[in-house]
mmCIF file of C-alpha atoms in Angstrom:
data_model
loop_
_atom_site.group_PDB
_atom_site.id
_atom_site.type_symbol
_atom_site.label_atom_id
_atom_site.label_comp_id
_atom_site.label_asym_id
_atom_site.label_seq_id
_atom_site.Cartn_x
_atom_site.Cartn_y
_atom_site.Cartn_z
ATOM 1 C CA MET R 1 14.676 -43.908 7.102
ATOM 2 C CA ARG R 2 10.916 -44.134 6.705
ATOM 3 C CA PHE R 3 10.484 -42.092 9.852
ATOM 4 C CA LEU R 4 12.774 -39.371 8.464
ATOM 5 C CA ARG R 5 10.845 -39.276 5.217
ATOM 6 C CA ALA R 6 7.616 -39.005 7.157
ATOM 7 C CA TRP R 7 8.976 -36.196 9.294
ATOM 8 C CA GLY R 8 10.240 -34.345 6.217
ATOM 9 C CA LEU R 9 6.835 -34.627 4.566
ATOM 10 C CA TYR R 10 5.107 -33.336 7.690
ATOM 11 C CA THR R 11 7.541 -30.410 7.969
ATOM 12 C CA LEU R 12 7.014 -29.413 4.331
ATOM 13 C CA PHE R 13 3.250 -29.586 4.743
ATOM 14 C CA LEU R 14 3.401 -27.390 7.851
ATOM 15 C CA TRP R 15 5.619 -24.882 6.035
ATOM 16 C CA LEU R 16 3.099 -24.611 3.211
ATOM 17 C CA VAL R 17 0.243 -24.007 5.637
ATOM 18 C CA LEU R 18 2.127 -21.295 7.505
ATOM 19 C CA ALA R 19 3.390 -19.701 4.322
ATOM 20 C CA PHE R 20 -0.066 -19.291 2.861
ATOM 21 C CA ASN R 21 -1.316 -17.592 6.026
ATOM 22 C CA SER R 22 1.565 -15.220 6.772
ATOM 23 C CA ILE R 23 3.879 -14.193 3.984
ATOM 24 C CA PRO R 24 5.449 -10.759 4.492
ATOM 25 C CA GLY R 25 6.178 -9.019 1.195
ATOM 26 C CA ASP R 26 9.108 -6.723 0.434
ATOM 27 C CA GLY R 27 9.266 -4.051 3.113
ATOM 28 C CA MET R 28 6.229 -5.567 4.835
ATOM 29 C CA SER R 29 5.804 -6.729 8.394
ATOM 30 C CA PRO R 30 3.071 -9.100 9.556
ATOM 31 C CA ALA R 31 0.185 -7.408 11.358
ATOM 32 C CA GLY R 32 1.004 -6.818 14.996
ATOM 33 C CA ALA R 33 4.778 -7.020 14.499
ATOM 34 C CA ILE R 34 5.450 -3.561 15.940
ATOM 35 C CA ALA R 35 2.751 -3.737 18.582
ATOM 36 C CA ALA R 36 4.532 -6.196 20.844
ATOM 37 C CA GLY R 37 4.216 -5.116 24.446
ATOM 38 C CA THR R 38 1.624 -2.426 23.686
ATOM 39 C CA GLU R 39 -1.449 -3.385 25.642
ATOM 40 C CA GLY R 40 -4.777 -2.660 23.990
ATOM 41 C CA ILE R 41 -3.235 -1.636 20.659
ATOM 42 C CA ALA R 42 -3.777 -3.685 17.496
ATOM 43 C CA VAL R 43 -1.517 -3.038 14.500
ATOM 44 C CA HIS R 44 -3.356 -4.322 11.454
ATOM 45 C CA PHE R 45 -0.728 -3.541 8.830
ATOM 46 C CA TYR R 46 2.739 -2.045 8.639
ATOM 47 C CA ALA R 47 5.062 -1.458 5.698
ATOM 48 C CA GLU R 48 8.211 0.507 4.965
ATOM 49 C CA ASP R 49 9.182 2.254 1.747
ATOM 50 C CA PRO R 50 12.682 3.113 0.472
ATOM 51 C CA GLU R 51 14.138 6.524 1.281
ATOM 52 C CA GLY R 52 14.920 8.954 -1.512
ATOM 53 C CA ASP R 53 12.365 7.807 -4.087
ATOM 54 C CA ASP R 54 9.943 10.745 -4.261
ATOM 55 C CA TYR R 55 10.677 11.016 -7.970
ATOM 56 C CA GLY R 56 7.680 9.224 -9.492
ATOM 57 C CA PRO R 57 8.846 6.762 -12.178
ATOM 58 C CA GLY R 58 12.440 7.816 -11.489
ATOM 59 C CA SER R 59 12.677 11.053 -13.454
ATOM 60 C CA TYR R 60 10.694 13.741 -11.616
ATOM 61 C CA VAL R 61 12.567 16.893 -10.518
ATOM 62 C CA TYR R 62 11.542 19.338 -7.760
ATOM 63 C CA PRO R 63 10.304 22.883 -8.510
ATOM 64 C CA GLY R 64 12.714 25.732 -7.832
ATOM 65 C CA ASP R 65 10.738 27.981 -5.462
ATOM 66 C CA PRO R 66 12.167 28.325 -1.901
ATOM 67 C CA ALA R 67 8.882 26.926 -0.545
ATOM 68 C CA PHE R 68 10.184 23.500 -1.628
ATOM 69 C CA THR R 69 13.373 23.752 0.432
ATOM 70 C CA PRO R 70 15.306 21.444 1.038
ATOM 71 C CA TYR R 71 14.222 20.180 -2.400
ATOM 72 C CA GLU R 72 14.112 16.549 -1.305
ATOM 73 C CA GLY R 73 12.097 14.367 1.038
ATOM 74 C CA LEU R 74 8.952 16.536 1.189
ATOM 75 C CA PHE R 75 6.902 13.733 -0.398
ATOM 76 C CA ASP R 76 9.150 10.802 0.494
ATOM 77 C CA LEU R 77 6.966 8.077 2.016
ATOM 78 C CA LEU R 78 9.045 6.082 4.522
ATOM 79 C CA ALA R 79 6.468 4.007 6.415
ATOM 80 C CA PHE R 80 2.750 3.275 6.594
ATOM 81 C CA ARG R 81 0.854 1.804 9.536
ATOM 82 C CA VAL R 82 -2.789 0.905 10.185
ATOM 83 C CA TRP R 83 -3.748 0.432 13.825
ATOM 84 C CA SER R 84 -6.534 0.858 16.352
ATOM 85 C CA ASP R 85 -7.241 0.893 20.049
ATOM 86 C CA ARG R 86 -9.279 -2.221 20.733
ATOM 87 C CA GLN R 87 -11.628 -0.225 22.948
ATOM 88 C CA GLY R 88 -11.658 2.885 20.756
ATOM 89 C CA GLU R 89 -14.003 4.017 18.018
ATOM 90 C CA GLU R 90 -11.463 5.008 15.354
ATOM 91 C CA VAL R 91 -8.921 3.385 13.059
ATOM 92 C CA TYR R 92 -5.663 5.279 12.560
ATOM 93 C CA PHE R 93 -3.588 5.486 9.404
ATOM 94 C CA ASP R 94 -0.057 6.730 10.100
ATOM 95 C CA VAL R 95 2.103 8.016 7.259
ATOM 96 C CA LYS R 96 5.791 8.738 7.812
ATOM 97 C CA ILE R 97 7.229 11.412 5.492
ATOM 98 C CA LYS R 98 10.966 12.164 5.512
ATOM 99 C CA ASN R 99 10.751 15.972 5.684
ATOM 100 C CA VAL R 100 7.564 17.695 6.845
ATOM 101 C CA THR R 101 7.439 21.475 6.469
ATOM 102 C CA ASN R 102 4.525 23.895 6.564
ATOM 103 C CA PRO R 103 5.487 27.091 4.707
ATOM 104 C CA TRP R 104 1.859 28.146 4.197
ATOM 105 C CA VAL R 105 0.874 27.469 7.836
ATOM 106 C CA ALA R 106 -1.925 24.963 7.219
ATOM 107 C CA PRO R 107 -3.811 24.095 10.441
ATOM 108 C CA GLU R 108 -2.983 20.374 10.052
ATOM 109 C CA GLY R 109 0.726 21.120 10.511
ATOM 110 C CA PHE R 110 1.599 19.911 6.999
ATOM 111 C CA ILE R 111 0.846 21.155 3.515
ATOM 112 C CA HIS R 112 3.176 19.723 0.871
ATOM 113 C CA PRO R 113 2.142 16.040 0.640
ATOM 114 C CA VAL R 114 -1.267 15.085 -0.710
ATOM 115 C CA ILE R 115 -1.854 11.598 0.706
ATOM 116 C CA HIS R 116 -4.159 9.043 -0.913
ATOM 117 C CA ILE R 117 -4.963 5.662 0.669
ATOM 118 C CA TYR R 118 -7.265 3.136 -1.017
ATOM 119 C CA ILE R 119 -8.405 0.024 0.848
ATOM 120 C CA VAL R 120 -9.046 -3.256 -0.970
ATOM 121 C CA THR R 121 -11.301 -5.429 1.189
ATOM 122 C CA GLY R 122 -12.486 -7.890 -1.448
ATOM 123 C CA LYS R 123 -15.896 -6.205 -1.618
ATOM 124 C CA GLY R 124 -15.016 -3.056 -3.544
ATOM 125 C CA ALA R 125 -16.236 -2.012 -6.975
ATOM 126 C CA ASN R 126 -14.005 0.983 -7.713
ATOM 127 C CA SER R 127 -10.958 0.851 -9.974
ATOM 128 C CA GLU R 128 -10.290 4.577 -10.370
ATOM 129 C CA PRO R 129 -9.121 7.263 -7.913
ATOM 130 C CA VAL R 130 -11.668 9.529 -6.223
ATOM 131 C CA ASN R 131 -10.706 12.378 -8.566
ATOM 132 C CA GLU R 132 -8.538 13.090 -11.589
ATOM 133 C CA GLY R 133 -5.593 14.273 -9.493
ATOM 134 C CA PRO R 134 -3.383 11.139 -9.425
ATOM 135 C CA ARG R 135 -3.918 10.422 -13.133
ATOM 136 C CA VAL R 136 -3.612 6.638 -12.813
ATOM 137 C CA VAL R 137 -5.966 3.658 -12.734
ATOM 138 C CA PHE R 138 -6.044 0.659 -10.400
ATOM 139 C CA SER R 139 -5.879 -3.037 -11.167
ATOM 140 C CA PRO R 140 -9.420 -4.237 -12.012
ATOM 141 C CA ARG R 141 -8.639 -7.370 -9.989
ATOM 142 C CA HIS R 142 -8.043 -5.236 -6.883
ATOM 143 C CA ARG R 143 -10.955 -2.824 -6.597
ATOM 144 C CA TRP R 144 -11.198 -0.583 -3.552
ATOM 145 C CA GLU R 145 -14.072 -0.172 -1.116
ATOM 146 C CA PHE R 146 -12.806 2.737 1.013
ATOM 147 C CA ALA R 147 -10.569 5.691 0.147
ATOM 148 C CA LEU R 148 -8.884 8.250 2.401
ATOM 149 C CA THR R 149 -7.298 11.546 1.423
ATOM 150 C CA GLY R 150 -5.011 13.516 3.727
ATOM 151 C CA ILE R 151 -4.858 17.092 2.447
ATOM 152 C CA GLY R 152 -4.059 20.421 4.097
ATOM 153 C CA TRP R 153 -6.528 23.237 4.737
ATOM 154 C CA GLU R 154 -9.296 20.920 5.998
ATOM 155 C CA ASN R 155 -9.695 18.987 2.765
ATOM 156 C CA SER R 156 -9.166 15.476 4.185
ATOM 157 C CA ALA R 157 -11.977 13.003 3.535
ATOM 158 C CA LEU R 158 -13.160 9.393 3.553
ATOM 159 C CA TYR R 159 -14.946 8.010 0.492
ATOM 160 C CA HIS R 160 -17.115 4.916 0.153
ATOM 161 C CA SER R 161 -20.015 3.767 -1.983
ATOM 162 C CA ALA R 162 -23.340 5.429 -1.233
ATOM 163 C CA ALA R 163 -26.568 3.455 -0.991
ATOM 164 C CA ALA R 164 -28.064 5.503 -3.818
ATOM 165 C CA GLY R 165 -25.004 5.019 -6.011
ATOM 166 C CA GLY R 166 -21.862 7.049 -6.479
ATOM 167 C CA LEU R 167 -19.471 7.925 -3.671
ATOM 168 C CA GLN R 168 -20.305 9.295 -0.250
ATOM 169 C CA GLU R 169 -17.776 11.762 1.175
ATOM 170 C CA THR R 170 -17.197 12.173 4.923
ATOM 171 C CA ALA R 171 -14.814 14.722 6.432
ATOM 172 C CA ILE R 172 -12.030 13.209 8.564
ATOM 173 C CA THR R 173 -9.149 14.607 10.592
ATOM 174 C CA ALA R 174 -5.531 14.560 9.468
ATOM 175 C CA ALA R 175 -2.683 16.096 11.452
ATOM 176 C CA TYR R 176 1.090 16.148 11.701
ATOM 177 C CA LEU R 177 2.148 14.870 15.129
ATOM 178 C CA GLN R 178 5.458 16.573 15.817
ATOM 179 C CA GLU R 179 6.585 14.346 18.685
ATOM 180 C CA GLU R 180 6.006 11.192 16.656
ATOM 181 C CA ASP R 181 7.079 12.870 13.413
ATOM 182 C CA LEU R 182 4.255 11.420 11.335
ATOM 183 C CA ILE R 183 0.948 12.355 9.725
ATOM 184 C CA ARG R 184 -2.101 10.617 11.179
ATOM 185 C CA LEU R 185 -5.515 10.164 9.568
ATOM 186 C CA ALA R 186 -8.379 9.063 11.829
ATOM 187 C CA VAL R 187 -11.413 7.192 10.477
ATOM 188 C CA PRO R 188 -14.536 6.018 12.372
ATOM 189 C CA LYS R 189 -14.722 2.265 12.923
ATOM 190 C CA GLY R 190 -18.453 2.589 12.457
ATOM 191 C CA ILE R 191 -17.883 3.200 8.750
ATOM 192 C CA ILE R 192 -14.992 0.937 7.769
ATOM 193 C CA GLY R 193 -15.064 -1.616 10.603
ATOM 194 C CA THR R 194 -11.976 -3.245 12.103
ATOM 195 C CA PRO R 195 -9.300 -3.848 9.436
ATOM 196 C CA LYS R 196 -8.800 -7.475 8.417
ATOM 197 C CA ALA R 197 -5.469 -9.228 7.880
ATOM 198 C CA ASN R 198 -6.243 -9.820 4.195
ATOM 199 C CA TRP R 199 -6.937 -6.161 3.368
ATOM 200 C CA GLN R 200 -4.668 -4.567 0.785
ATOM 201 C CA TYR R 201 -3.702 -0.938 0.274
ATOM 202 C CA TYR R 202 -2.814 1.555 -2.419
ATOM 203 C CA VAL R 203 -0.788 4.339 -0.749
ATOM 204 C CA PHE R 204 0.866 7.259 -2.526
ATOM 205 C CA THR R 205 1.750 10.947 -2.282
ATOM 206 C CA GLY R 206 1.506 13.912 -4.610
ATOM 207 C CA SER R 207 2.332 17.613 -4.243
ATOM 208 C CA TYR R 208 -0.310 20.028 -2.925
ATOM 209 C CA ASP R 209 -1.571 22.696 -5.306
ATOM 210 C CA GLY R 210 -4.684 24.563 -4.178
ATOM 211 C CA PHE R 211 -5.616 25.181 -7.810
ATOM 212 C CA GLY R 212 -4.589 21.805 -9.231
ATOM 213 C CA PRO R 213 -6.875 18.891 -10.182
ATOM 214 C CA GLY R 214 -7.745 17.094 -6.955
ATOM 215 C CA PHE R 215 -5.187 19.396 -5.242
ATOM 216 C CA PHE R 216 -2.350 17.702 -7.173
ATOM 217 C CA ARG R 217 0.508 19.727 -8.642
ATOM 218 C CA GLU R 218 1.208 19.238 -12.325
ATOM 219 C CA ILE R 219 4.227 17.364 -13.682
ATOM 220 C CA LYS R 220 5.760 18.973 -16.765
ATOM 221 C CA ASP R 221 8.579 18.045 -19.113
ATOM 222 C CA GLU R 222 10.815 20.748 -17.620
ATOM 223 C CA ALA R 223 10.782 21.906 -13.993
ATOM 224 C CA ASP R 224 10.138 25.573 -13.237
ATOM 225 C CA GLU R 225 9.475 27.657 -10.140
ATOM 226 C CA TRP R 226 6.197 25.956 -9.210
ATOM 227 C CA PHE R 227 5.927 22.765 -11.245
ATOM 228 C CA PHE R 228 7.808 19.486 -11.244
ATOM 229 C CA GLY R 229 9.814 18.428 -14.267
ATOM 230 C CA GLY R 230 10.764 15.082 -15.708
ATOM 231 C CA GLY R 231 7.386 14.077 -17.064
ATOM 232 C CA SER R 232 7.489 12.111 -20.292
ATOM 233 C CA GLY R 233 4.059 10.522 -20.548
ATOM 234 C CA GLY R 234 2.279 13.357 -22.306
ATOM 235 C CA GLU R 235 -1.245 14.084 -21.139
ATOM 236 C CA ASN R 236 -1.312 10.935 -18.982
ATOM 237 C CA THR R 237 1.839 11.600 -16.959
ATOM 238 C CA PRO R 238 1.092 10.392 -13.389
ATOM 239 C CA ARG R 239 1.058 13.126 -10.754
ATOM 240 C CA ILE R 240 2.259 10.675 -8.092
ATOM 241 C CA LEU R 241 5.656 11.305 -6.491
ATOM 242 C CA ASP R 242 6.012 8.319 -4.150
ATOM 243 C CA LEU R 243 4.169 4.997 -4.151
ATOM 244 C CA LEU R 244 4.208 2.280 -1.500
ATOM 245 C CA ALA R 245 5.507 -0.656 -3.528
ATOM 246 C CA PRO R 246 7.905 -3.624 -3.462
ATOM 247 C CA ILE R 247 11.596 -2.751 -3.830
ATOM 248 C CA SER R 248 12.184 -5.341 -6.541
ATOM 249 C CA GLY R 249 10.356 -7.379 -9.130
ATOM 250 C CA ARG R 250 7.562 -6.580 -11.509
ATOM 251 C CA TYR R 251 5.670 -4.157 -9.275
ATOM 252 C CA THR R 252 8.273 -1.611 -8.203
ATOM 253 C CA GLN R 253 7.282 2.042 -8.030
ATOM 254 C CA GLU R 254 9.350 2.901 -11.083
ATOM 255 C CA LYS R 255 7.642 0.228 -13.194
ATOM 256 C CA GLN R 256 4.100 0.871 -11.980
ATOM 257 C CA LEU R 257 4.274 4.615 -12.662
ATOM 258 C CA GLN R 258 5.262 4.193 -16.297
ATOM 259 C CA VAL R 259 2.668 5.303 -18.831
ATOM 260 C CA LEU R 260 1.450 2.194 -20.664
ATOM 261 C CA PRO R 261 1.955 1.570 -24.401
ATOM 262 C CA GLY R 262 -0.339 3.689 -26.511
ATOM 263 C CA GLY R 263 -0.293 6.466 -23.919
ATOM 264 C CA GLN R 264 -2.688 4.715 -21.540
ATOM 265 C CA MET R 265 -2.656 5.677 -17.864
ATOM 266 C CA ALA R 266 -0.303 3.828 -15.538
ATOM 267 C CA CYS R 267 -1.975 0.931 -13.690
ATOM 268 C CA LEU R 268 -1.261 0.469 -9.969
ATOM 269 C CA TYR R 269 -1.355 -2.641 -7.771
ATOM 270 C CA PRO R 270 -1.927 -2.748 -4.006
ATOM 271 C CA VAL R 271 0.346 -3.988 -1.245
ATOM 272 C CA GLY R 272 -0.631 -6.207 1.649
ATOM 273 C CA ALA R 273 0.827 -8.721 4.055
ATOM 274 C CA GLY R 274 2.244 -11.334 1.706
ATOM 275 C CA ARG R 275 0.776 -9.878 -1.475
ATOM 276 C CA LYS R 276 2.670 -7.618 -3.835
ATOM 277 C CA GLY R 277 -0.120 -7.182 -6.329
ATOM 278 C CA GLY R 278 0.701 -10.127 -8.608
ATOM 279 C CA PHE R 279 0.462 -13.879 -8.803
ATOM 280 C CA TRP R 280 2.265 -14.429 -5.506
ATOM 281 C CA TRP R 281 0.768 -17.937 -5.202
ATOM 282 C CA LEU R 282 2.761 -19.218 -8.184
ATOM 283 C CA TRP R 283 5.819 -19.554 -5.942
ATOM 284 C CA TYR R 284 4.112 -22.449 -4.156
ATOM 285 C CA LEU R 285 3.169 -24.530 -7.168
ATOM 286 C CA LEU R 286 6.625 -26.100 -7.510
ATOM 287 C CA PRO R 287 7.012 -27.453 -3.940
ATOM 288 C CA LEU R 288 3.356 -28.483 -3.949
ATOM 289 C CA GLY R 289 3.899 -30.353 -7.195
ATOM 290 C CA VAL R 290 6.916 -32.155 -5.742
ATOM 291 C CA VAL R 291 4.854 -33.284 -2.752
ATOM 292 C CA LEU R 292 2.017 -34.528 -4.960
ATOM 293 C CA TRP R 293 4.444 -36.409 -7.204
ATOM 294 C CA PHE R 294 6.003 -38.076 -4.170
ATOM 295 C CA LEU R 295 2.621 -39.150 -2.830
ATOM 296 C CA LEU R 296 1.227 -40.392 -6.135
ATOM 297 C CA ARG R 297 4.402 -42.227 -7.116
ATOM 298 C CA LYS R 298 3.666 -44.867 -4.509
ATOM 299 C CA PRO R 299 0.490 -44.351 -2.465
ATOM 300 C CA PRO R 300 1.380 -44.091 1.230
ATOM 301 C CA VAL R 301 -0.507 -45.264 4.278
ATOM 302 C CA PHE R 302 -0.917 -42.623 7.005
ATOM 303 C CA SER R 303 -1.525 -42.919 10.700
ATOM 304 C CA ILE R 304 -1.579 -40.070 13.221
ATOM 305 C CA PHE R 305 2.141 -40.195 14.037
ATOM 306 C CA TRP R 306 3.562 -42.447 11.388
ATOM 307 C CA TYR R 307 4.022 -42.795 7.660
ATOM 308 C CA ARG R 308 4.929 -45.873 5.685
ATOM 309 C CA LYS R 309 4.781 -46.931 2.065
ATOM 310 C CA LYS R 310 1.960 -49.156 1.015
ATOM 311 C CA ARG R 311 3.223 -52.656 0.268
ATOM 312 C CA ASN R 312 2.419 -54.221 -3.101
#
């Protein structure tokens, strides 16, 4: 019986250690999960997003112009992947959109989605988007260090803090790869380095408007030929159509994109392997407390392979 108790304690301890180091969140896969068998390729992060949710907080309606045919899926984020060739000089950010069309013949092969990616490395100081387009703010506990924008007509860029202050902007490439049916952004490793397992990401899409703020199309109360409808947040209505977020809980897309009480801008939280943007570690306090209670109730004596209660 003592041996079984010892083995149970050891198993629980091992589970806690593994859980803290690799906890996939909703729709998340551990880094490297889809790279099995691919020599020389390192997948640093991969996540999927529900289909059919390019409606912002749940109420946005497509414009009526034929350019937005088939009136669904043009901004629907399905998957996001960060990977690199171990011998290469670039990091790739792949974004899977349900329906990619190019009615205005942009050279990148896509035009409708405006893609924003913000990288939380633990060293960032920025809690706002690179421009006023998204019309949201980010959690002050999860500040970003690098930002990428994938925008048609050669407007894609990488942003990071400049030595003299402010943000430095560097042009990057973004292209729709027809055979793989995804949009790929390429960033020099020399600027951002090799992605770490603990990095977190804000990823979202808006609708391209060459005359809109930050190239984002406006969201109005009622949809018309060129503007989305369904906005209800007044002047702070988010211009985001799809957000990479957990499918349940406190940090779903629909909840994050709600304008806050008092008309304040919606506040977003990042995703990452095992982190959904909240106090994920609270789930481990209960089992940890049980273990501590068991140990303190009657101090045990440990050896390398054995456990026994200390005799009085």
